[in-house]
Amino acid sequence: MMDFLTSRAFKGTVFVLLVIGLIVLPFFLRPFGLLLVAMWMVHAVAALGLNLTLGYAGQISMAQGAFVGIGAYCTGLMTLAGVPYPIAFLCSGVLCFAIGWVLGYPALRVQHHYLAFVTLAFSTLVFLVMRNEEWLTNGIYGLTDIPRPVLLGWNTGKAQDFYFFTLLMTSILAFCVWWIISSPWGRAFVALRENPVRALSLGVDTRRYTLMAFAMGSSIGGFAGALYAPLVQFFEPNSFSLTLSLKLLLMVIVGGAGTFFGPFIGAATEVLLPEWLRIAQGYYLIIYAMLVMVLMMFCPTGIIGLGERVIAHLRQKKISSERSAQAQAMGADTADKKEGAGQ
Amino acid sequence: MTPVLQVTNIRKQFGGLTAVDGVSFSVNEGEILGIIGPNGSGKSTLFNCVLGQYQPTEGEVRVDGQLVTGLRPCDLNRLGVSRTFQLLQVFPQLSVRDNLILAGQEHKGTMGTRLFGARDAGLTADANRMIEFFRLSHVADEKAGGLSYGQQKLLDAAMAFMAGPRLVLLDEPAGGVNLTMLGHLRERLQAINAEQNATFVVIEHNMEFVMALCDRIIVLAEGKVIAEGTPDAIRSNPEVIEAYLGH
Ligand SMILES: Nc1ncnc2c1ncn2[C@@H]1O[C@H](COP(=O)(O)OP(=O)(O)OP(=O)(O)O)[C@@H](O)[C@H]1O
Ligand SMILES: [Mg+2]
């Protein structure tokens, strides 16, 4: 039983149940609820990208929100100009891939908090461009009336249709991320995080993998932005300020950095939980902040890490209870023998 | 015959300190060369200069006659030169098997096939063979960080052999390994040397281990080679006894 809880089969089952749940969900939720769940998925995608860069490859980035912004503006501007959505979607990803690649160069020279500052500065730079370059971005007024795509005759304009569209795209992107982390690249990323010097001595081209980790993580952030634009249909520069980058960072860490499901859980705590905890009203943020502090103090590996620990604990308990049962049986055995010897 | 490794007049300075001071030596194919010397005599620094970890202040390194000074460690590794570090260096969060697959995967295919091709880069069988060879079968699926020190040390060495290297530089492979494990490690190294004709350079403080393993030994003191010869010659060399072995 305990073994099952950590097995691949279990993870697969959870995944399938989750997807089935998300497919039948529209029949139980009102449009607002649906868009909220779609919002969760979009954040989860952005966090999946950051998790690739930070959780797997160990390169801290405070700029993921900026990439979501770049992706959103790219798709928003292009679709408003009449470009078909699929092309705009791909452009968002490719653009963020290229910019992410360039942002990776500082990571070849600096690490940890220095790298955090470099990416922080980049994030601010992007925000300033979005706010000040009115000819391109419409400045503080942002973009409005972004159309939802019509794909092969399927109009995703209504909440339910767009929800299914988001679910489809999220599944595809999540599969891509899973494909990357389960490939030799994923192994090389982990090696890069854990011991770059040793990795280098084993033939791992750490330069190339570092740049790739940045580029791929950023490009997934860009795809998240490309989904975000038609989801909200209106946004302004503040939607992608540093706050978003910090939120995404928090999602990855709270969920469990370097685990596949972590970003989904982390995004849920950021996007869904506040809505469910409406009753707590103004206290919500206080409660949330305190929960995060306690979690980080006692389980820095996040919620996934906490779950793994609980399972390990239960398993230990089971083993020791089996042992003691065995010991009792053996004790009874020897007692029998003693009695036998006595006779 | 060109030597597998030829090191000529390597010098390495750290500020005012000369850690390695004009060291030259060469190693022939299939040979096991030992490097001994007191703490701080520049052995590890010499390795790091040979392997591209440090840029030497002076001197050159040739592998199979090809000049490799200035090459990055990963490029050197792909030429068939691998190493271990003095301090244990495994990837604690990866399983034993994944540590080994990682050690071999960059030698197979391209970046593209590594992304789109087989998840294990086709190395599971090789990794399992190595796991068995180093007697790590019962911990093959454990995370490397959970292994005992000696087991991690064996894994560390096994990783250096995963890509079938021609030349392996080992920095204190026996450090912290217990006696049983030590005999076991020596036997593994000799087996690989015999079977694959791999060439070794081994830094080691454990004299018994070095003397039993190596064909030839060079002795470093204060960054300079003070003696070179067979284990027996080194054992009875008065200068070496004076500088290192004691009485
Ligand atoms: N990165 C570095 N920066 C400055 N000095 C260094 C550096 N690496 C080594 N040294 C110095 O170079 C000298 C040689 O060090 P090295 O590590 O090569 O010795 P070693 O022979 O391997 O010693 P041990 O047997 O203790 O491992 C020492 O004096 C050390 O302080
Ligand atoms: Mg040393």
PDB file of C-alpha atoms and ligand atoms in Angstrom, chain B residues 43-44 86 171-172 203, ligand 2:
ATOM      1  CA  LYS B  43      49.084  17.087  -6.370  1.00  0.00           C
ATOM      2  CA  SER B  44      45.455  18.125  -6.728  1.00  0.00           C
ATOM      3  CA  GLN B  86      39.628  14.554  -3.883  1.00  0.00           C
ATOM      4  CA  ASP B 171      42.421  11.916  -6.665  1.00  0.00           C
ATOM      5  CA  GLU B 172      42.631   9.891  -3.442  1.00  0.00           C
ATOM      6  CA  ILE B 203      46.989  10.365  -6.222  1.00  0.00           C
TER       7      ILE B 203
HETATM    8 MG    MG C   2      44.874  17.025  -2.891  1.00  0.00          MG
END
